[in-house]
mmCIF file of C-alpha atoms and ligand atoms in Angstrom:
data_model
loop_
_atom_site.group_PDB
_atom_site.id
_atom_site.type_symbol
_atom_site.label_atom_id
_atom_site.label_comp_id
_atom_site.label_asym_id
_atom_site.label_seq_id
_atom_site.Cartn_x
_atom_site.Cartn_y
_atom_site.Cartn_z
ATOM 1 C CA UNK A 1 -12.372 2.726 -20.151
ATOM 2 C CA UNK A 2 -13.893 4.614 -18.152
ATOM 3 C CA UNK A 3 -12.921 6.961 -17.052
ATOM 4 C CA UNK A 4 -11.732 6.611 -13.813
ATOM 5 C CA UNK A 5 -12.964 10.314 -12.728
ATOM 6 C CA UNK A 6 -15.240 12.418 -14.441
ATOM 7 C CA UNK A 7 -17.482 15.326 -14.494
ATOM 8 C CA UNK A 8 -19.832 15.842 -16.167
ATOM 9 C CA UNK A 9 -21.211 20.242 -15.918
ATOM 10 C CA UNK A 10 -19.906 20.604 -12.982
ATOM 11 C CA UNK A 11 -20.539 23.488 -10.636
ATOM 12 C CA UNK A 12 -20.582 25.633 -7.877
ATOM 13 C CA UNK A 13 -22.239 28.625 -6.942
ATOM 14 C CA UNK A 14 -20.790 30.820 -3.454
ATOM 15 C CA UNK A 15 -24.273 33.815 -3.347
ATOM 16 C CA UNK A 16 -23.819 35.243 -7.089
ATOM 17 C CA UNK A 17 -20.657 33.989 -7.402
ATOM 18 C CA UNK A 18 -19.828 30.951 -9.681
ATOM 19 C CA UNK A 19 -16.863 29.791 -8.455
ATOM 20 C CA UNK A 20 -16.702 26.498 -10.691
ATOM 21 C CA UNK A 21 -18.678 26.473 -14.143
ATOM 22 C CA UNK A 22 -19.935 24.005 -16.807
ATOM 23 C CA UNK A 23 -16.982 21.718 -15.687
ATOM 24 C CA UNK A 24 -16.904 18.557 -17.821
ATOM 25 C CA UNK A 25 -13.346 17.202 -16.540
ATOM 26 C CA UNK A 26 -12.361 13.140 -17.068
ATOM 27 C CA UNK A 27 -9.397 11.989 -15.159
ATOM 28 C CA UNK A 28 -8.207 8.335 -17.596
ATOM 29 C CA UNK A 29 -6.683 5.223 -15.122
ATOM 30 C CA UNK A 30 -3.655 6.116 -15.192
ATOM 31 C CA UNK A 31 -2.886 9.135 -15.633
ATOM 32 C CA UNK A 32 -0.135 12.429 -14.740
ATOM 33 C CA UNK A 33 -2.630 14.745 -15.282
ATOM 34 C CA UNK A 34 -2.358 18.664 -14.262
ATOM 35 C CA UNK A 35 -5.056 21.068 -13.140
ATOM 36 C CA UNK A 36 -4.191 24.728 -13.928
ATOM 37 C CA UNK A 37 -5.173 28.020 -14.106
ATOM 38 C CA UNK A 38 -4.766 31.944 -11.789
ATOM 39 C CA UNK A 39 -4.535 32.197 -8.546
ATOM 40 C CA UNK A 40 -8.389 31.861 -8.024
ATOM 41 C CA UNK A 41 -9.515 30.431 -10.972
ATOM 42 C CA UNK A 42 -10.873 27.715 -8.575
ATOM 43 C CA UNK A 43 -8.954 25.302 -9.183
ATOM 44 C CA UNK A 44 -9.261 24.209 -4.986
ATOM 45 C CA UNK A 45 -13.328 24.458 -4.866
ATOM 46 C CA UNK A 46 -13.286 21.579 -8.407
ATOM 47 C CA UNK A 47 -10.870 19.384 -6.283
ATOM 48 C CA UNK A 48 -13.328 19.910 -3.194
ATOM 49 C CA UNK A 49 -16.008 19.265 -5.416
ATOM 50 C CA UNK A 50 -14.230 16.124 -6.296
ATOM 51 C CA UNK A 51 -13.542 14.986 -2.685
ATOM 52 C CA UNK A 52 -17.482 15.869 -1.582
ATOM 53 C CA UNK A 53 -16.108 18.296 1.146
ATOM 54 C CA UNK A 54 -18.022 20.609 -0.963
ATOM 55 C CA UNK A 55 -21.928 20.069 -2.356
ATOM 56 C CA UNK A 56 -22.039 21.415 -5.950
ATOM 57 C CA UNK A 57 -24.995 23.719 -6.958
ATOM 58 C CA UNK A 58 -24.803 22.107 -10.682
ATOM 59 C CA UNK A 59 -23.816 18.698 -12.388
ATOM 60 C CA UNK A 60 -22.204 15.526 -11.746
ATOM 61 C CA UNK A 61 -19.758 13.470 -10.696
ATOM 62 C CA UNK A 62 -18.642 10.023 -11.744
ATOM 63 C CA UNK A 63 -16.224 7.201 -10.076
ATOM 64 C CA UNK A 64 -15.537 4.602 -12.604
ATOM 65 C CA UNK A 65 -18.337 5.065 -13.903
ATOM 66 C CA UNK A 66 -20.442 5.672 -11.411
ATOM 67 C CA UNK A 67 -22.483 8.585 -10.343
ATOM 68 C CA UNK A 68 -20.861 9.869 -7.192
ATOM 69 C CA UNK A 69 -22.341 12.953 -6.557
ATOM 70 C CA UNK A 70 -24.377 11.997 -3.198
ATOM 71 C CA UNK A 71 -21.657 10.237 -1.632
ATOM 72 C CA UNK A 72 -20.240 11.875 1.843
ATOM 73 C CA UNK A 73 -16.518 12.681 1.363
ATOM 74 C CA UNK A 74 -16.189 9.489 2.905
ATOM 75 C CA UNK A 75 -17.723 7.332 1.503
ATOM 76 C CA UNK A 76 -15.735 8.702 -1.784
ATOM 77 C CA UNK A 77 -11.981 7.750 0.096
ATOM 78 C CA UNK A 78 -12.915 4.427 1.094
ATOM 79 C CA UNK A 79 -13.898 3.602 -2.831
ATOM 80 C CA UNK A 80 -10.322 4.602 -3.458
ATOM 81 C CA UNK A 81 -9.996 8.783 -3.166
ATOM 82 C CA UNK A 82 -8.001 10.916 -2.141
ATOM 83 C CA UNK A 83 -6.030 14.588 -1.435
ATOM 84 C CA UNK A 84 -3.978 16.341 -0.167
ATOM 85 C CA UNK A 85 -3.861 20.197 1.059
ATOM 86 C CA UNK A 86 -2.967 23.154 -0.620
ATOM 87 C CA UNK A 87 -0.528 23.863 2.657
ATOM 88 C CA UNK A 88 0.703 21.400 5.026
ATOM 89 C CA UNK A 89 -2.081 19.518 8.375
ATOM 90 C CA UNK A 90 1.201 17.213 9.548
ATOM 91 C CA UNK A 91 1.429 16.308 12.746
ATOM 92 C CA UNK A 92 4.612 18.569 14.046
ATOM 93 C CA UNK A 93 5.529 16.194 16.612
ATOM 94 C CA UNK A 94 5.042 12.448 15.252
ATOM 95 C CA UNK A 95 7.534 11.135 13.395
ATOM 96 C CA UNK A 96 7.021 10.463 9.694
ATOM 97 C CA UNK A 97 6.660 6.221 10.963
ATOM 98 C CA UNK A 98 4.437 6.751 13.385
ATOM 99 C CA UNK A 99 2.447 9.651 11.182
ATOM 100 C CA UNK A 100 1.772 6.563 7.811
ATOM 101 C CA UNK A 101 0.788 4.126 10.777
ATOM 102 C CA UNK A 102 -2.010 6.060 12.722
ATOM 103 C CA UNK A 103 -2.948 6.650 8.345
ATOM 104 C CA UNK A 104 -3.055 3.011 8.078
ATOM 105 C CA UNK A 105 -4.978 2.487 11.086
ATOM 106 C CA UNK A 106 -7.306 5.096 9.671
ATOM 107 C CA UNK A 107 -7.490 2.476 6.905
ATOM 108 C CA UNK A 108 -8.667 -0.087 8.010
ATOM 109 C CA UNK A 109 -10.830 1.309 10.934
ATOM 110 C CA UNK A 110 -8.814 1.330 14.335
ATOM 111 C CA UNK A 111 -10.592 -0.818 16.836
ATOM 112 C CA UNK A 112 -9.597 -3.420 14.538
ATOM 113 C CA UNK A 113 -5.544 -3.074 14.586
ATOM 114 C CA UNK A 114 -5.172 -3.026 18.420
ATOM 115 C CA UNK A 115 -7.531 -5.717 19.648
ATOM 116 C CA UNK A 116 -5.801 -8.268 16.801
ATOM 117 C CA UNK A 117 -2.015 -9.850 18.855
ATOM 118 C CA UNK A 118 1.275 -8.288 17.582
ATOM 119 C CA UNK A 119 1.931 -9.605 14.242
ATOM 120 C CA UNK A 120 -0.542 -7.273 12.918
ATOM 121 C CA UNK A 121 1.298 -4.654 14.225
ATOM 122 C CA UNK A 122 4.471 -7.000 12.168
ATOM 123 C CA UNK A 123 2.669 -6.186 9.046
ATOM 124 C CA UNK A 124 1.535 -2.632 10.185
ATOM 125 C CA UNK A 125 4.919 -1.360 10.222
ATOM 126 C CA UNK A 126 6.583 -2.958 8.489
ATOM 127 C CA UNK A 127 3.596 -2.178 5.585
ATOM 128 C CA UNK A 128 4.694 1.642 6.638
ATOM 129 C CA UNK A 129 8.386 1.813 6.315
ATOM 130 C CA UNK A 130 7.939 -0.233 2.659
ATOM 131 C CA UNK A 131 5.856 3.118 1.861
ATOM 132 C CA UNK A 132 8.554 5.728 3.780
ATOM 133 C CA UNK A 133 10.789 4.047 1.213
ATOM 134 C CA UNK A 134 8.783 3.945 -1.416
ATOM 135 C CA UNK A 135 8.875 7.614 -1.285
ATOM 136 C CA UNK A 136 12.704 7.798 -0.433
ATOM 137 C CA UNK A 137 12.004 8.615 3.857
ATOM 138 C CA UNK A 138 12.213 5.469 5.504
ATOM 139 C CA UNK A 139 16.143 6.575 6.302
ATOM 140 C CA UNK A 140 14.091 9.354 7.963
ATOM 141 C CA UNK A 141 11.180 7.625 9.135
ATOM 142 C CA UNK A 142 11.849 8.728 13.463
ATOM 143 C CA UNK A 143 13.468 12.663 12.726
ATOM 144 C CA UNK A 144 10.295 14.093 14.410
ATOM 145 C CA UNK A 145 7.637 15.871 11.553
ATOM 146 C CA UNK A 146 9.042 19.132 12.486
ATOM 147 C CA UNK A 147 12.390 18.668 12.091
ATOM 148 C CA UNK A 148 12.381 17.887 9.038
ATOM 149 C CA UNK A 149 13.160 19.626 5.455
ATOM 150 C CA UNK A 150 9.393 21.721 3.951
ATOM 151 C CA UNK A 151 9.611 19.081 1.010
ATOM 152 C CA UNK A 152 10.322 15.643 3.562
ATOM 153 C CA UNK A 153 6.772 17.381 4.860
ATOM 154 C CA UNK A 154 5.584 17.199 1.052
ATOM 155 C CA UNK A 155 6.345 13.725 0.406
ATOM 156 C CA UNK A 156 5.023 12.530 3.612
ATOM 157 C CA UNK A 157 1.517 14.284 3.019
ATOM 158 C CA UNK A 158 1.914 11.718 -0.101
ATOM 159 C CA UNK A 159 2.736 9.076 1.842
ATOM 160 C CA UNK A 160 -0.001 9.618 4.453
ATOM 161 C CA UNK A 161 -3.115 10.226 0.604
ATOM 162 C CA UNK A 162 -0.648 7.252 -0.093
ATOM 163 C CA UNK A 163 -1.560 4.600 2.966
ATOM 164 C CA UNK A 164 -5.694 4.998 2.263
ATOM 165 C CA UNK A 165 -4.236 2.965 -0.638
ATOM 166 C CA UNK A 166 -6.209 5.398 -3.343
ATOM 167 C CA UNK A 167 -7.468 4.660 -6.985
ATOM 168 C CA UNK A 168 -6.911 8.669 -7.532
ATOM 169 C CA UNK A 169 -5.020 10.953 -6.069
ATOM 170 C CA UNK A 170 -5.971 14.468 -5.754
ATOM 171 C CA UNK A 171 -2.754 16.796 -5.223
ATOM 172 C CA UNK A 172 -3.314 20.302 -4.694
ATOM 173 C CA UNK A 173 -0.246 22.304 -4.801
ATOM 174 C CA UNK A 174 2.671 19.432 -3.601
ATOM 175 C CA UNK A 175 5.400 21.830 -3.819
ATOM 176 C CA UNK A 176 3.789 24.420 -2.769
ATOM 177 C CA UNK A 177 5.987 26.402 0.059
ATOM 178 C CA UNK A 178 8.942 23.598 -1.403
ATOM 179 C CA UNK A 179 12.264 25.881 -2.582
ATOM 180 C CA UNK A 180 13.538 25.085 -6.307
ATOM 181 C CA UNK A 181 16.107 22.474 -5.021
ATOM 182 C CA UNK A 182 14.139 19.849 -3.369
ATOM 183 C CA UNK A 183 10.917 20.304 -6.213
ATOM 184 C CA UNK A 184 11.950 18.113 -9.342
ATOM 185 C CA UNK A 185 12.148 15.642 -6.224
ATOM 186 C CA UNK A 186 9.377 15.187 -5.243
ATOM 187 C CA UNK A 187 6.816 15.941 -9.171
ATOM 188 C CA UNK A 188 9.712 12.403 -9.705
ATOM 189 C CA UNK A 189 8.259 11.453 -6.480
ATOM 190 C CA UNK A 190 5.558 11.405 -7.983
ATOM 191 C CA UNK A 191 5.953 10.427 -11.242
ATOM 192 C CA UNK A 192 7.166 6.763 -10.261
ATOM 193 C CA UNK A 193 3.986 6.242 -8.384
ATOM 194 C CA UNK A 194 2.080 3.081 -9.144
ATOM 195 C CA UNK A 195 1.526 3.251 -12.467
ATOM 196 C CA UNK A 196 -2.578 2.598 -11.624
ATOM 197 C CA UNK A 197 -3.286 4.948 -9.747
ATOM 198 C CA UNK A 198 -4.758 8.509 -10.787
ATOM 199 C CA UNK A 199 -3.469 11.278 -10.418
ATOM 200 C CA UNK A 200 -4.421 14.905 -11.409
ATOM 201 C CA UNK A 201 -2.300 17.259 -9.569
ATOM 202 C CA UNK A 202 -2.910 21.372 -9.713
ATOM 203 C CA UNK A 203 0.918 23.216 -9.893
ATOM 204 C CA UNK A 204 1.807 26.927 -10.828
ATOM 205 C CA UNK A 205 6.028 26.846 -11.304
ATOM 206 C CA UNK A 206 5.587 25.339 -16.069
ATOM 207 C CA UNK A 207 8.663 23.739 -15.486
ATOM 208 C CA UNK A 208 6.894 20.925 -13.792
ATOM 209 C CA UNK A 209 4.025 21.434 -14.960
ATOM 210 C CA UNK A 210 5.292 20.506 -17.974
ATOM 211 C CA UNK A 211 7.994 18.063 -17.151
ATOM 212 C CA UNK A 212 5.534 16.231 -15.438
ATOM 213 C CA UNK A 213 1.487 15.802 -17.523
ATOM 214 C CA UNK A 214 0.631 13.941 -19.870
ATOM 215 C CA UNK A 215 -2.259 16.424 -20.050
ATOM 216 C CA UNK A 216 -3.107 19.296 -19.272
ATOM 217 C CA UNK A 217 -6.498 21.543 -18.147
ATOM 218 C CA UNK A 218 -6.566 24.777 -17.984
ATOM 219 C CA UNK A 219 -8.900 26.455 -15.664
ATOM 220 C CA UNK A 220 -9.934 29.727 -16.433
ATOM 221 C CA UNK A 221 -12.634 31.736 -14.141
ATOM 222 C CA UNK A 222 -14.102 28.516 -13.008
ATOM 223 C CA UNK A 223 -14.321 27.012 -16.891
ATOM 224 C CA UNK A 224 -12.095 24.511 -18.925
ATOM 225 C CA UNK A 225 -10.339 26.975 -21.346
ATOM 226 C CA UNK A 226 -8.877 24.140 -22.744
ATOM 227 C CA UNK A 227 -6.541 20.520 -22.493
ATOM 228 C CA UNK A 228 -4.685 18.774 -24.492
ATOM 229 C CA UNK A 229 -0.809 17.232 -24.337
ATOM 230 C CA UNK A 230 2.158 19.487 -22.698
ATOM 231 C CA UNK A 231 2.247 19.640 -26.622
ATOM 232 C CA UNK A 232 -0.665 21.136 -27.595
ATOM 233 C CA UNK A 233 -1.380 23.399 -24.460
ATOM 234 C CA UNK A 234 2.183 25.410 -25.083
ATOM 235 C CA UNK A 235 1.000 26.723 -27.596
ATOM 236 C CA UNK A 236 -2.010 26.931 -27.241
ATOM 237 C CA UNK A 237 -2.864 31.160 -27.668
ATOM 238 C CA UNK A 238 -5.525 31.407 -25.837
ATOM 239 C CA UNK A 239 -3.249 29.934 -22.552
ATOM 240 C CA UNK A 240 -0.434 32.432 -23.388
ATOM 241 C CA UNK A 241 -3.535 35.066 -22.829
ATOM 242 C CA UNK A 242 -4.356 33.907 -20.021
ATOM 243 C CA UNK A 243 -0.959 34.066 -18.958
ATOM 244 C CA UNK A 244 0.371 36.401 -19.987
ATOM 245 C CA UNK A 245 -1.903 38.874 -18.737
ATOM 246 C CA UNK A 246 -1.268 37.376 -15.584
ATOM 247 C CA UNK A 247 2.064 37.730 -12.985
ATOM 248 C CA UNK A 248 2.699 34.186 -13.029
ATOM 249 C CA UNK A 249 4.272 34.753 -16.531
ATOM 250 C CA UNK A 250 3.987 33.060 -19.900
ATOM 251 C CA UNK A 251 4.591 29.299 -21.155
ATOM 252 C CA UNK A 252 6.451 28.399 -24.211
ATOM 253 C CA UNK A 253 6.405 25.551 -25.064
ATOM 254 C CA UNK A 254 7.107 23.053 -22.507
ATOM 255 C CA UNK A 255 9.401 26.241 -20.717
ATOM 256 C CA UNK A 256 8.381 28.430 -18.496
ATOM 257 C CA UNK A 257 8.445 30.631 -15.332
ATOM 258 C CA UNK A 258 7.040 29.486 -12.122
HETATM 259 N N1 ATP B 1 -16.667 29.067 0.399
HETATM 260 C C1 ATP B 1 -15.781 29.896 -0.179
HETATM 261 N N2 ATP B 1 -17.360 30.332 -0.290
HETATM 262 C C2 ATP B 1 -17.236 31.740 -1.241
HETATM 263 N N3 ATP B 1 -16.707 31.530 -2.183
HETATM 264 C C3 ATP B 1 -15.126 31.245 -1.563
HETATM 265 C C4 ATP B 1 -15.869 29.892 -0.876
HETATM 266 N N4 ATP B 1 -14.794 29.290 -1.640
HETATM 267 C C5 ATP B 1 -13.295 29.492 -2.764
HETATM 268 N N5 ATP B 1 -13.908 30.713 -3.176
HETATM 269 C C6 ATP B 1 -13.723 31.720 -4.142
HETATM 270 O O1 ATP B 1 -13.720 31.044 -5.577
HETATM 271 C C7 ATP B 1 -12.696 31.708 -6.160
HETATM 272 C C8 ATP B 1 -11.478 29.383 -6.263
HETATM 273 O O2 ATP B 1 -11.712 29.826 -5.144
HETATM 274 P P1 ATP B 1 -10.493 28.670 -4.965
HETATM 275 O O3 ATP B 1 -9.151 27.900 -3.595
HETATM 276 O O4 ATP B 1 -10.863 27.169 -5.623
HETATM 277 O O5 ATP B 1 -8.440 28.958 -6.078
HETATM 278 P P2 ATP B 1 -7.396 27.834 -6.815
HETATM 279 O O6 ATP B 1 -8.031 28.039 -8.804
HETATM 280 O O7 ATP B 1 -7.328 27.249 -5.999
HETATM 281 O O8 ATP B 1 -6.866 29.127 -7.000
HETATM 282 P P3 ATP B 1 -5.494 29.404 -6.471
HETATM 283 O O9 ATP B 1 -4.305 28.985 -7.364
HETATM 284 O O10 ATP B 1 -4.265 31.093 -5.563
HETATM 285 O O11 ATP B 1 -5.175 28.729 -4.937
HETATM 286 C C9 ATP B 1 -11.877 32.645 -5.608
HETATM 287 O O12 ATP B 1 -12.367 34.348 -5.607
HETATM 288 C C10 ATP B 1 -11.985 32.180 -3.554
HETATM 289 O O13 ATP B 1 -11.959 33.900 -3.442
HETATM 290 MG MG1 MG B 2 -6.189 26.486 -4.853
#
């Protein structure tokens, strides 16, 4: 089977600074893959390259074997590539229900929704409720976003990305800012997303990385240092060295500190 997403020698330079360098990354269909690495390693930049918000200065990107390097971010999104951001991007005064309804409307083309008969609106709200239910947000459907616990807000961001019906989901630190006792629940929801969706997530908390990923790619100074199963990465001395040299703390075979 072809990888859902694959890069070949992907790189970007900002002036003289090589932020991402010669990256060969492969995301299998149905992947639950973690992208880890120290602050400033280039993880967010790599996601920006994949989604098309920045252009590479080297290499190419393929989706299901098709070269998408020249495609706009919009076109990639329409092909089924969705992402969430390191920083919360929700409308605080909207409810989760209306936020998801808007996101579904955007997928369908706003005009197509507003001019449809009432039955279409029912289907729209049904779909929004089903999506909120999948992320265990249904009971909070009508609570203004600003009043939700932060972990719930971050779940809603995933719901909004899911509203696009993506085949590939890129999550940039989905648990950033979430209290530790809520982050497990957040990742359980990610683990339970439909199994045909390929998920790549950035996460600094090694406990979560080892619990929820099936593969791990390690990015250091813009380059992939190594890639493998959690068991392989947990005992890799090069990975330990990178982490022991940073404030993030160490990796010890599956149990580490965030
Ligand atoms: N548009 C840009 N112009 C110049 N430098 C940039 C730009 N975007 C990112 N950088 C630099 O590229 C490097 C990688 O940044 P990036 O945000 O990708 O790191 P990261 O791995 O996501 O870090 P963190 O874990 O802190 O989120 C940093 O040194 C950053 O300052
Ligand atoms: Mg980042």
